[in-house]
Coordinates of C-alpha atoms in Angstrom, one line a residue:
M6 CA 0.0 0.0 0.0
K7 CA 1.5 3.3 -1.0
R8 CA 1.8 6.0 1.7
K9 CA 1.8 9.7 1.0
L10 CA 4.5 11.8 2.4
G11 CA 3.5 14.1 5.2
R12 CA 4.1 17.8 5.0
G13 CA 7.0 17.4 7.4
A14 CA 8.6 14.7 5.3
T15 CA 8.1 16.7 2.1
L16 CA 9.8 19.8 3.7
A17 CA 12.6 17.6 4.9
L18 CA 13.1 16.1 1.4
L19 CA 13.1 19.6 -0.2
F20 CA 15.6 20.7 2.4
A21 CA 17.9 17.8 1.6
S22 CA 17.6 18.4 -2.2
A23 CA 18.4 22.1 -1.6
L24 CA 21.6 21.1 0.2
L25 CA 22.6 18.8 -2.7
L26 CA 22.0 21.6 -5.2
I27 CA 23.9 24.2 -3.2
A28 CA 26.8 21.8 -2.8
A29 CA 26.8 21.0 -6.5
S30 CA 26.7 24.7 -7.5
R31 CA 29.5 25.5 -5.1
Q32 CA 31.7 22.7 -6.5
A33 CA 31.0 23.8 -10.0
A34 CA 31.8 27.4 -9.2
A35 CA 35.0 26.3 -7.5
A36 CA 35.9 24.3 -10.6
E37 CA 35.6 27.3 -12.9
P38 CA 38.8 29.3 -13.5
A39 CA 39.1 32.5 -11.5
T40 CA 38.5 35.7 -13.4
D41 CA 40.9 38.5 -13.0
S42 CA 39.6 41.5 -11.2
D43 CA 41.1 43.7 -13.9
D44 CA 38.3 42.6 -16.3
F45 CA 35.7 44.6 -14.3
E46 CA 35.7 48.3 -13.8
D47 CA 34.3 50.0 -10.7
G48 CA 33.0 46.6 -9.4
F49 CA 30.2 46.6 -12.0
V50 CA 29.4 43.3 -13.7
E51 CA 27.1 43.3 -16.6
D52 CA 24.6 40.4 -16.7
V53 CA 24.9 39.1 -20.2
Q54 CA 22.5 36.3 -21.4
E55 CA 24.7 33.6 -23.0
E56 CA 23.2 32.5 -26.3
L57 CA 22.8 28.8 -26.8
P58 CA 24.2 27.2 -29.9
A59 CA 21.7 26.7 -32.7
G60 CA 20.0 23.3 -32.7
T61 CA 20.2 22.8 -28.9
D62 CA 17.6 22.9 -26.2
E63 CA 17.5 24.9 -23.0
N64 CA 19.9 22.4 -21.3
G65 CA 22.4 22.9 -24.1
E66 CA 21.8 19.4 -25.5
E67 CA 21.2 18.6 -29.1
K68 CA 17.6 18.8 -30.2
L69 CA 16.5 15.4 -31.5
A70 CA 13.5 15.4 -33.8
Y71 CA 12.5 12.8 -36.4
E72 CA 11.6 13.4 -40.0
S73 CA 11.1 10.7 -42.5
P74 CA 14.3 10.2 -44.5
V75 CA 14.2 11.7 -48.0
I76 CA 14.4 8.9 -50.6
D77 CA 16.1 9.7 -53.8
A78 CA 14.9 6.9 -56.1
K79 CA 18.1 7.1 -58.2
K80 CA 20.2 6.1 -55.2
F81 CA 18.2 3.0 -54.1
H82 CA 17.2 -0.2 -55.7
F83 CA 14.6 -0.4 -52.9
A84 CA 13.8 1.9 -50.0
D85 CA 10.9 2.1 -47.5
H86 CA 10.7 3.9 -44.2
F87 CA 7.1 2.7 -43.8
D88 CA 6.0 6.2 -42.5
D89 CA 3.8 6.8 -45.6
V90 CA 1.4 4.0 -45.0
E91 CA -0.6 4.4 -48.2
A92 CA 2.5 4.4 -50.4
S93 CA 4.1 1.6 -48.5
R94 CA 1.0 -0.6 -48.7
K95 CA 1.1 -0.3 -52.5
K96 CA 4.7 -1.7 -52.6
W97 CA 4.1 -4.8 -50.4
V98 CA 2.3 -7.9 -51.5
L99 CA 0.8 -10.4 -49.0
S100 CA 1.5 -14.0 -49.8
Q101 CA -1.6 -16.3 -50.4
A102 CA 0.5 -19.5 -50.8
K103 CA 0.6 -22.6 -48.7
K104 CA 3.4 -24.8 -47.5
D105 CA 3.3 -28.2 -49.2
D106 CA 5.2 -30.3 -46.7
I107 CA 3.1 -29.8 -43.5
A108 CA -0.5 -30.4 -42.4
E109 CA -3.3 -28.5 -44.2
E110 CA -4.5 -26.7 -41.1
I111 CA -1.2 -25.0 -40.5
S112 CA 0.0 -24.7 -44.1
K113 CA -1.4 -21.3 -44.8
Y114 CA 0.6 -18.1 -44.6
D115 CA -2.0 -16.5 -42.4
G116 CA 0.2 -14.4 -40.2
L117 CA -0.9 -10.8 -39.8
W118 CA 1.1 -7.7 -40.8
N119 CA 0.3 -4.1 -40.0
W120 CA 1.8 -0.6 -40.4
E121 CA 2.0 1.0 -37.0
S122 CA 4.0 2.9 -34.4
P123 CA 6.2 0.9 -32.0
Q124 CA 5.0 0.0 -28.6
R125 CA 7.6 2.3 -27.1
I126 CA 6.6 5.4 -29.1
V127 CA 9.5 7.8 -29.7
W128 CA 7.9 9.9 -32.4
A129 CA 4.3 9.4 -33.6
N130 CA 5.3 9.8 -37.2
D131 CA 7.9 7.0 -37.1
L132 CA 6.1 3.9 -38.3
G133 CA 7.2 0.4 -39.1
L134 CA 6.0 -2.9 -40.7
V135 CA 4.9 -5.1 -37.8
L136 CA 4.4 -8.9 -37.7
K137 CA 1.5 -9.1 -35.3
S138 CA 1.0 -12.9 -35.1
K139 CA 3.0 -15.6 -33.4
A140 CA 3.2 -19.3 -34.1
K141 CA 1.9 -18.7 -37.6
H142 CA 3.5 -18.7 -41.0
A143 CA 3.8 -15.2 -42.4
A144 CA 5.1 -14.0 -45.8
I145 CA 5.1 -10.6 -47.5
S146 CA 7.3 -9.3 -50.3
A147 CA 7.9 -6.2 -52.5
P148 CA 9.5 -5.8 -55.9
L149 CA 12.6 -3.8 -56.3
R150 CA 12.4 -0.5 -58.1
Q151 CA 15.3 -1.7 -60.2
P152 CA 16.7 -5.3 -60.1
F153 CA 20.2 -5.6 -58.7
D154 CA 22.6 -7.1 -61.2
F155 CA 25.8 -8.4 -59.7
K156 CA 27.7 -8.0 -63.0
Q157 CA 28.1 -4.3 -62.3
D158 CA 31.2 -3.2 -60.5
K159 CA 29.3 -2.0 -57.4
P160 CA 28.7 -3.5 -54.0
L161 CA 25.5 -4.8 -52.7
V162 CA 24.3 -3.0 -49.5
V163 CA 21.3 -4.4 -47.5
Q164 CA 20.3 -2.5 -44.4
Y165 CA 17.2 -2.6 -42.1
E166 CA 16.1 -2.2 -38.5
V167 CA 14.5 -4.8 -36.3
T168 CA 12.8 -4.2 -32.9
L169 CA 11.8 -7.4 -31.1
Q170 CA 9.2 -5.6 -29.0
E171 CA 8.3 -8.8 -27.1
G172 CA 11.8 -10.3 -27.0
Q173 CA 12.6 -13.5 -28.9
E174 CA 12.8 -17.1 -27.7
C175 CA 12.4 -18.9 -31.0
G176 CA 12.0 -17.4 -34.4
G177 CA 13.7 -15.4 -37.1
S178 CA 13.7 -11.8 -38.3
Y179 CA 15.8 -12.2 -41.4
L180 CA 14.9 -11.2 -45.0
K181 CA 15.3 -12.9 -48.4
L182 CA 16.5 -11.2 -51.6
L183 CA 14.4 -13.1 -54.2
S184 CA 16.1 -14.2 -57.4
A185 CA 14.9 -12.8 -60.7
G186 CA 12.9 -15.3 -62.8
K187 CA 9.5 -16.8 -63.5
D188 CA 9.1 -18.1 -59.9
T189 CA 9.2 -14.5 -58.5
E190 CA 6.9 -12.8 -61.0
Q191 CA 3.8 -13.6 -58.9
L192 CA 4.6 -12.4 -55.4
T193 CA 1.3 -13.7 -54.1
A194 CA 2.8 -17.2 -54.5
F195 CA 5.8 -16.3 -52.3
N196 CA 6.7 -19.2 -50.0
D197 CA 9.6 -21.1 -48.5
K198 CA 10.4 -22.8 -51.8
T199 CA 10.6 -19.5 -53.7
P200 CA 14.2 -19.1 -55.1
Y201 CA 16.3 -16.5 -53.4
T202 CA 19.8 -15.2 -53.9
I203 CA 20.7 -14.1 -50.4
M204 CA 19.2 -14.7 -47.0
F205 CA 20.4 -12.3 -44.3
G206 CA 19.4 -11.4 -40.7
P207 CA 19.2 -12.6 -37.1
D208 CA 17.6 -15.9 -36.0
K209 CA 17.3 -17.5 -32.5
C210 CA 15.8 -20.6 -31.0
G211 CA 16.6 -21.4 -27.4
N212 CA 20.4 -21.1 -27.0
D213 CA 21.1 -21.3 -30.8
V214 CA 21.7 -17.8 -31.9
K215 CA 22.6 -17.1 -35.5
M216 CA 23.3 -14.2 -37.8
H217 CA 22.4 -15.7 -41.2
F218 CA 24.3 -14.9 -44.4
I219 CA 23.5 -17.5 -47.0
F220 CA 23.9 -17.2 -50.7
R221 CA 22.9 -19.7 -53.3
H222 CA 25.7 -20.5 -55.7
V223 CA 25.0 -21.8 -59.2
N224 CA 27.4 -24.5 -60.5
P225 CA 28.8 -23.2 -63.8
I226 CA 29.1 -26.7 -65.2
N227 CA 25.8 -28.4 -64.5
G228 CA 23.6 -25.5 -63.2
T229 CA 22.9 -27.1 -59.8
I230 CA 22.4 -24.7 -56.9
T231 CA 24.1 -25.1 -53.5
E232 CA 23.5 -23.0 -50.4
K233 CA 26.7 -21.6 -48.9
H234 CA 26.5 -20.7 -45.2
C235 CA 28.8 -18.1 -43.7
N236 CA 30.9 -19.1 -40.8
K237 CA 29.6 -18.0 -37.4
P238 CA 30.9 -14.8 -35.9
K239 CA 33.2 -15.2 -32.9
N240 CA 31.0 -13.3 -30.5
R241 CA 27.5 -14.3 -29.6
L242 CA 24.7 -11.8 -30.2
E243 CA 22.4 -12.1 -27.2
E244 CA 21.3 -8.5 -26.4
P245 CA 19.3 -7.7 -29.6
F246 CA 17.0 -10.6 -28.6
K247 CA 16.5 -9.4 -25.0
D248 CA 16.6 -5.6 -24.7
K249 CA 13.5 -4.8 -26.9
L250 CA 15.4 -1.9 -28.6
P251 CA 15.8 -1.1 -32.3
H252 CA 18.9 -2.6 -33.9
L253 CA 20.4 -1.9 -37.2
Y254 CA 21.6 -4.8 -39.4
Q255 CA 23.8 -4.2 -42.5
L256 CA 25.3 -6.5 -45.1
V257 CA 27.9 -5.3 -47.6
V258 CA 29.1 -7.7 -50.4
R259 CA 31.8 -6.3 -52.7
P260 CA 32.9 -7.2 -56.2
D261 CA 36.2 -8.4 -54.8
N262 CA 34.3 -11.2 -53.0
S263 CA 34.8 -9.6 -49.6
F264 CA 31.9 -9.1 -47.2
E265 CA 31.1 -7.3 -43.9
I266 CA 28.2 -7.8 -41.4
R267 CA 27.5 -4.9 -39.0
V268 CA 25.1 -4.6 -36.1
D269 CA 24.5 -1.1 -34.9
H270 CA 27.5 0.0 -37.1
K271 CA 29.9 -2.5 -35.4
I272 CA 31.5 -5.2 -37.5
I273 CA 30.7 -8.6 -36.1
N274 CA 31.8 -10.7 -39.1
E275 CA 33.9 -10.3 -42.2
G276 CA 35.8 -12.4 -44.7
S277 CA 35.7 -13.7 -48.3
L278 CA 33.1 -15.6 -50.2
L279 CA 35.8 -17.9 -51.4
T280 CA 37.2 -19.0 -48.0
D281 CA 34.7 -18.3 -45.2
F282 CA 31.7 -20.4 -46.3
K283 CA 30.6 -24.0 -45.9
P284 CA 30.6 -25.9 -48.1
A285 CA 33.3 -24.1 -50.0
V286 CA 32.4 -22.4 -53.3
N287 CA 35.0 -24.3 -55.3
P288 CA 35.2 -28.1 -55.0
P289 CA 38.6 -29.9 -54.6
A290 CA 40.6 -30.5 -57.8
E291 CA 41.1 -34.2 -56.8
I292 CA 38.9 -36.7 -55.0
D293 CA 39.3 -40.3 -53.7
D294 CA 38.9 -42.9 -56.3
P295 CA 35.6 -44.6 -55.5
N296 CA 36.7 -47.8 -57.2
D297 CA 39.9 -48.2 -55.2
K298 CA 39.6 -50.9 -52.5
K299 CA 42.1 -51.8 -49.7
P300 CA 43.9 -55.1 -50.4
E301 CA 43.2 -57.9 -47.9
S302 CA 47.0 -58.3 -47.3
W303 CA 47.5 -54.7 -46.4
D304 CA 48.9 -54.5 -42.8
E305 CA 48.1 -51.3 -41.0
R306 CA 49.4 -52.4 -37.6
E307 CA 52.2 -50.3 -36.3
K308 CA 53.1 -52.7 -33.4
I309 CA 52.5 -56.4 -32.9
P310 CA 53.0 -58.9 -30.0
D311 CA 56.6 -60.3 -30.0
P312 CA 56.2 -63.7 -31.6
T313 CA 59.4 -65.0 -30.0
A314 CA 58.4 -64.2 -26.4
Q315 CA 57.3 -67.1 -24.1
K316 CA 55.4 -67.2 -20.8
P317 CA 57.7 -67.9 -17.8
D318 CA 57.3 -71.2 -16.1
D319 CA 56.4 -69.7 -12.7
W320 CA 53.7 -67.5 -14.2
D321 CA 50.4 -68.6 -12.6
E322 CA 47.5 -67.1 -14.5
D323 CA 45.0 -68.7 -12.2
A324 CA 46.3 -67.1 -8.9
P325 CA 43.5 -65.0 -7.3
P326 CA 44.1 -61.3 -6.9
Q327 CA 43.2 -61.5 -3.1
L328 CA 43.7 -64.0 -0.3
P329 CA 42.3 -64.4 3.2
D330 CA 44.7 -63.0 5.8
A331 CA 46.3 -66.0 7.5
D332 CA 47.4 -64.0 10.5
A333 CA 44.0 -62.6 11.3
V334 CA 42.1 -63.9 14.4
M335 CA 38.5 -63.5 15.4
P336 CA 37.9 -60.6 17.7
D337 CA 36.9 -61.2 21.3
G338 CA 33.2 -60.9 21.9
W339 CA 32.3 -62.1 18.4
L340 CA 28.9 -63.9 18.6
E341 CA 29.1 -66.6 15.9
E342 CA 25.9 -68.3 17.1
E343 CA 23.9 -65.1 16.7
P344 CA 22.6 -64.0 13.3
D345 CA 23.2 -60.4 12.4
M346 CA 19.6 -60.1 11.1
I347 CA 16.4 -61.5 12.7
F348 CA 12.7 -61.4 12.0
D349 CA 11.0 -58.3 13.5
P350 CA 9.3 -59.6 16.6
T351 CA 6.9 -56.7 16.7
A352 CA 5.6 -57.2 13.1
S353 CA 2.2 -58.9 12.6
K354 CA 0.6 -60.4 9.5
P355 CA -1.8 -57.9 7.8
E356 CA -5.4 -58.8 8.1
D357 CA -5.9 -58.8 4.3
W358 CA -2.9 -61.1 3.7
D359 CA -4.0 -64.0 1.4
A360 CA -1.5 -66.9 1.6
E361 CA -2.8 -68.4 -1.7
I362 CA -2.2 -65.1 -3.5
D363 CA 0.6 -63.5 -1.5
G364 CA 2.5 -66.6 -0.4
E365 CA 3.6 -67.6 3.1
W366 CA 3.9 -64.5 5.2
E367 CA 7.2 -63.7 6.9
A368 CA 8.0 -60.9 9.2
P369 CA 10.5 -58.4 7.8
L370 CA 14.2 -58.6 8.8
V371 CA 15.7 -56.1 11.2
D372 CA 19.1 -55.7 12.8
N373 CA 19.7 -58.1 15.7
P374 CA 19.7 -55.9 18.9
V375 CA 22.1 -58.4 20.6
C376 CA 24.8 -57.5 18.0
E377 CA 24.8 -53.8 18.8
K378 CA 27.2 -54.1 21.7
A379 CA 29.1 -57.1 20.4
A380 CA 32.2 -57.1 18.1
G381 CA 30.1 -58.9 15.5
C382 CA 27.6 -61.6 14.8
G383 CA 27.4 -64.6 12.4
K384 CA 30.1 -66.7 10.9
W385 CA 33.5 -65.0 11.1
K386 CA 35.7 -64.7 8.0
A387 CA 39.2 -63.5 7.8
P388 CA 39.6 -60.2 5.8
L389 CA 41.1 -60.4 2.3
I390 CA 44.6 -59.0 1.5
P391 CA 46.4 -58.6 -1.9
N392 CA 47.9 -61.8 -3.2
P393 CA 51.7 -61.2 -3.6
N394 CA 51.9 -64.0 -6.3
Y395 CA 49.1 -62.5 -8.4
K396 CA 50.3 -61.6 -12.0
G397 CA 47.2 -61.8 -14.0
K398 CA 47.0 -63.1 -17.6
W399 CA 50.3 -63.2 -19.4
R400 CA 50.7 -61.2 -22.6
A401 CA 53.6 -61.0 -25.0
P402 CA 55.4 -57.6 -25.1
M403 CA 54.7 -55.3 -28.2
I404 CA 57.4 -54.7 -30.8
E405 CA 57.5 -52.7 -34.1
N406 CA 55.7 -54.4 -36.9
P407 CA 58.3 -55.3 -39.6
N408 CA 55.4 -55.6 -42.2
Y409 CA 53.8 -52.3 -41.4
Q410 CA 52.6 -50.6 -44.7
G411 CA 51.1 -47.5 -43.3
K412 CA 47.5 -46.2 -43.2
W413 CA 45.7 -47.2 -46.4
A414 CA 44.0 -44.5 -48.4
P415 CA 42.4 -44.7 -51.8
K416 CA 44.3 -43.1 -54.6
K417 CA 43.4 -39.7 -55.9
I418 CA 41.8 -39.0 -59.2
A419 CA 40.9 -35.8 -61.0
N420 CA 37.5 -34.5 -59.8
P421 CA 35.1 -34.8 -62.8
D422 CA 32.9 -32.1 -61.2
F423 CA 35.7 -29.7 -60.6
F424 CA 35.3 -26.0 -61.5
E425 CA 37.0 -22.9 -60.3
D426 CA 34.7 -19.9 -59.8
L427 CA 36.9 -16.9 -58.8
K428 CA 34.0 -14.5 -58.9
P429 CA 31.2 -15.9 -56.7
F430 CA 30.1 -12.3 -56.2
Q431 CA 28.4 -12.5 -59.6
M432 CA 25.3 -14.2 -58.2
T433 CA 21.7 -14.5 -59.6
P434 CA 20.2 -11.0 -60.1
I435 CA 17.7 -9.9 -57.4
S436 CA 14.2 -8.6 -58.3
A437 CA 12.4 -8.5 -55.0
V438 CA 12.8 -8.5 -51.2
G439 CA 10.7 -10.7 -48.9
L440 CA 10.0 -11.6 -45.3
E441 CA 9.0 -15.3 -44.9
L442 CA 9.0 -16.0 -41.2
W443 CA 7.7 -18.1 -38.3
S444 CA 8.1 -16.9 -34.7
M445 CA 6.9 -17.7 -31.2
S446 CA 7.0 -13.9 -30.5
S447 CA 4.6 -11.3 -31.8
D448 CA 5.0 -7.6 -32.7
I449 CA 8.3 -7.9 -34.5
L450 CA 8.8 -4.4 -36.1
F451 CA 10.8 -3.9 -39.3
D452 CA 11.8 -0.4 -40.3
N453 CA 14.0 1.6 -42.7
L454 CA 14.7 -1.2 -45.2
I455 CA 17.0 -0.2 -48.1
I456 CA 18.9 -1.9 -50.8
T457 CA 21.6 0.2 -52.5
D458 CA 25.0 0.0 -54.2
D459 CA 26.6 2.8 -52.2
V460 CA 27.8 2.4 -48.6
D461 CA 27.8 6.2 -48.0
V462 CA 24.1 6.4 -49.0
A463 CA 23.2 3.7 -46.5
R464 CA 25.3 5.4 -43.8
D465 CA 23.5 8.7 -44.4
F466 CA 20.1 7.0 -44.4
A467 CA 20.9 5.5 -41.0
A468 CA 22.1 8.8 -39.6
N469 CA 18.8 10.4 -40.4
S470 CA 16.7 7.5 -39.0
F471 CA 18.2 4.9 -36.7
D472 CA 21.0 7.0 -35.2
I473 CA 18.7 9.8 -34.2
K474 CA 16.2 7.3 -32.7
R475 CA 18.9 5.5 -30.6
R476 CA 20.4 8.7 -29.4
Y477 CA 17.0 9.8 -28.2
I478 CA 16.3 6.5 -26.5
D479 CA 19.7 6.4 -24.9
R480 CA 19.3 9.9 -23.6
E481 CA 15.9 9.2 -22.1
S482 CA 17.2 6.0 -20.5
D483 CA 19.7 7.9 -18.5
S484 CA 18.3 7.6 -15.0
F485 CA 18.5 10.0 -12.1
V486 CA 20.9 7.6 -10.4
N487 CA 23.3 7.6 -13.3
K488 CA 23.3 11.4 -13.3
V489 CA 24.0 11.5 -9.5
V490 CA 26.9 9.0 -10.0
E491 CA 28.4 11.2 -12.7
L492 CA 28.1 14.3 -10.6
A493 CA 29.7 12.5 -7.7
K494 CA 32.6 11.4 -9.9
A495 CA 33.2 14.9 -11.0
Y496 CA 32.9 16.3 -7.4
P497 CA 33.9 13.6 -4.9
S498 CA 33.2 15.8 -1.8
I499 CA 29.5 15.7 -2.7
W500 CA 29.3 12.3 -1.1
G501 CA 29.9 13.8 2.3
I502 CA 27.4 16.6 1.7
G503 CA 24.8 14.0 0.6
L504 CA 25.3 12.0 3.7
V505 CA 24.8 15.1 5.8
A506 CA 21.6 15.8 3.9
I507 CA 20.3 12.3 4.4
V508 CA 21.0 12.5 8.2
A509 CA 19.2 15.9 8.3
L510 CA 16.3 14.4 6.4
V511 CA 15.9 11.6 8.9
A512 CA 16.3 13.9 11.9
I513 CA 13.6 16.3 10.6
T514 CA 11.2 13.5 9.8
I515 CA 11.6 12.0 13.3
Y516 CA 11.1 15.4 14.9
L517 CA 8.1 16.3 12.9
R518 CA 6.4 12.9 13.5
F519 CA 7.0 12.5 17.2
G520 CA 7.4 16.1 18.2
S521 CA 4.1 17.2 16.7
A522 CA 2.4 14.2 18.2
K523 CA 3.8 15.1 21.7
S524 CA 2.7 18.8 21.3
Q525 CA -0.8 17.6 20.3
D526 CA -1.0 15.4 23.4
S527 CA 0.1 18.2 25.7
A528 CA -2.5 20.6 24.1
A529 CA -5.2 18.0 24.7
K530 CA -4.2 17.7 28.3
K531 CA -4.2 21.5 28.7
A532 CA -7.7 21.7 27.2
A533 CA -8.9 19.0 29.6
A534 CA -7.5 20.8 32.6
Q535 CA -9.1 24.0 31.6
A536 CA -12.4 22.3 31.3
K537 CA -12.2 20.9 34.8
K538 CA -11.8 24.4 36.2
S539 CA -15.2 25.5 34.8
D540 CA -18.6 24.8 36.5
E541 CA -20.0 23.0 33.5
L542 CA -21.0 19.4 33.8
Q543 CA -18.1 17.1 32.9
P544 CA -18.4 13.6 31.6
D545 CA -16.8 12.3 34.7
D546 CA -19.6 13.8 36.7
E547 CA -22.3 12.2 34.7
E548 CA -24.5 9.4 36.1
E549 CA -23.5 5.9 35.4
P550 CA -25.3 4.6 32.3
E551 CA -27.8 1.8 32.8
L552 CA -26.7 -1.7 31.9
V553 CA -28.3 -3.3 28.9
A554 CA -29.4 -6.9 28.8
E555 CA -27.0 -9.2 27.1
E556 CA -29.7 -10.3 24.5
D557 CA -30.4 -6.7 23.6
L558 CA -26.7 -5.9 23.4
E559 CA -26.1 -8.8 20.9
E560 CA -29.1 -7.8 18.9
G561 CA -27.8 -4.2 18.7
S562 CA -24.3 -5.4 17.8
D563 CA -25.8 -7.5 14.9
R564 CA -27.7 -4.5 13.6
A565 CA -24.6 -2.4 13.8
A566 CA -22.5 -5.0 12.0
G567 CA -25.2 -5.3 9.3
D568 CA -25.2 -1.5 8.7
S569 CA -21.5 -1.2 8.6
S570 CA -21.2 -4.0 6.0
K571 CA -23.1 -1.9 3.5
E572 CA -20.4 0.7 3.3
S573 CA -17.5 0.6 0.8
T574 CA -14.4 2.7 0.2
P575 CA -13.8 4.1 -3.3
L576 CA -10.6 2.9 -5.0
S577 CA -9.4 6.5 -5.3
A578 CA -10.0 7.3 -1.7
S579 CA -7.3 7.1 1.0
P580 CA -7.8 4.3 3.6
K581 CA -9.3 5.4 6.9
K582 CA -7.8 4.4 10.2
K583 CA -10.0 2.1 12.4
N584 CA -10.4 3.0 16.0
K585 CA -9.1 0.2 18.3
K586 CA -11.5 -1.2 20.8
S587 CA -10.7 -3.1 23.9
D588 CA -12.2 -6.5 24.8
L589 CA -14.2 -4.9 27.5
D590 CA -15.9 -2.5 25.1
D591 CA -17.5 -5.4 23.2
N592 CA -19.6 -6.2 26.3
V593 CA -20.8 -2.6 27.1
E594 CA -23.4 -0.6 25.4
V595 CA -22.1 2.6 23.8
T596 CA -23.7 5.5 25.5
K597 CA -24.0 8.9 23.9
P598 CA -22.7 11.8 26.0
E599 CA -25.0 14.7 26.8
E600 CA -25.0 17.6 24.5
S601 CA -22.4 20.2 25.3
N602 CA -20.5 23.0 23.7
E603 CA -17.2 21.3 24.0
E604 CA -15.1 20.5 20.9
P605 CA -15.5 17.2 19.2
A606 CA -12.1 15.9 20.2
Q607 CA -13.0 16.4 23.9
T608 CA -16.3 14.6 23.3
E609 CA -14.6 11.5 22.0
E610 CA -12.2 11.5 24.9
T611 CA -14.9 11.8 27.6
T612 CA -17.0 9.1 25.9
T613 CA -14.1 6.7 26.1
K614 CA -13.7 7.5 29.8
A615 CA -17.4 6.7 30.4
R616 CA -17.0 3.4 28.7
K617 CA -14.0 2.4 30.7
R618 CA -15.6 3.4 34.1
Q619 CA -18.7 1.4 33.5
A620 CA -16.5 -1.7 32.6
R621 CA -14.5 -1.3 35.8
K622 CA -17.8 -1.1 37.8
E623 CA -19.0 -4.4 36.3

């Protein structure tokens, strides 16, 4: 239950805050360089209002405001900031396909998509494409303004934002760059079998965290397509799946076959299309001859038992590893005639025991109580000791194999499927971008998706969208505690002043709570004494109230309880304190004092006295 601060506690808190502010201002003033007195004439200082730099707020910090990034169509193969809902909806096509390898009831791509603000609204005009459903297949795609052809001498740059607003336990938020061709002409048929050139983006299920970069390579000899998976980055990416903040993902693939993967502008993986993918782009020039078999006489044993060695005559393979100790004797007090376990004499056969079904009943075994104080019970056996003549099974020592021919391996032949593609960058052209996902988390927000051939253009686009957004969020996330810590680091002496302020706060609170209560008590006593001096009838002088029959008292109590049960306290109201009653009060009728001109506080006090006096009389 929340408690409001009293006026005294509030004043004390303000006092402590004032001490902190005064201390901080003095420290700041002390840190400023001293100004020479020669700069002022006649002791007059002109109060000049310092002008704040342009583009800053009243605190001198940079003003952060969001405007939808300007999209120059000539610089992008695809770009969508999703802020213009009407224009964005015209670009994207919802899939109406079905998956053909699962049950009919879950084969539809029936996941819901919507254009909306994030749950944590930073700017109302900053919208995104949101996957609303969970545990459903969802697919949506959009054609590129201009297909990306890898034959041009320009890099491919893919960049987009993802905000996992509900976190992520199992699911992906990657995108697919769909290959140009007949299979991608009808985007309403977009599904998991639709050919793509590149798949890129984060994916997580349980502890398996991935940053996908997969490209489909076409065999130049037979036209077969193989997926090439990028090696995993060294560092795991856990935070983007937990912190529910926007994160920027960027892939750059260059004509020299190099690539870079960045998260929030930091490189997390880089390498070459030729060497950092599995399986490798180019197959080996030679392979094992599938028709070559190992000869039966081929000896691969490096060492063999010495054929000339013989077992010594005194080697006894049948000797036991342990023997009874011949020197051991039975301890004194050992009871050989007593068993160590006996039938429980206190046990009795259950009443429902059926000998025909359950067999002959026997009491359970328990430790023999006679053996508790004896050295032992039952037949005594000498302890076992190691057999000094034990040698185990004899084996001939190992020697080098004179017929060793080495490890056999099939001979190598030229790989009939060998090819050498030194330009894997030249992939299948891209004509569309799509999101084909399944996730156990809902409300996955995609934003500021661009495909371009200029890294600087992508960087500028992020500077006008993602960077502003994250700076604003990071600034708002700075808590009061962090600011106090920074202030304390700059001015270490403020810790002592803060401690003094806290002590003062506690002292003032204690004084206002107990001191005011004591003053009210003394005021009440003074008022009571003043009333005693007057000639007016006092409650102590009233006649004793008549006793009420126990039956009438119980009936009246029941009526009072019934009336009070009808009352209710509004949720917005403050809780009222209940007056405490003694056990004696429950058996006494409440009597109303005679009318008087005294204050209500005194009336309550005298009424209580009347009750107590009557109880003592009884």
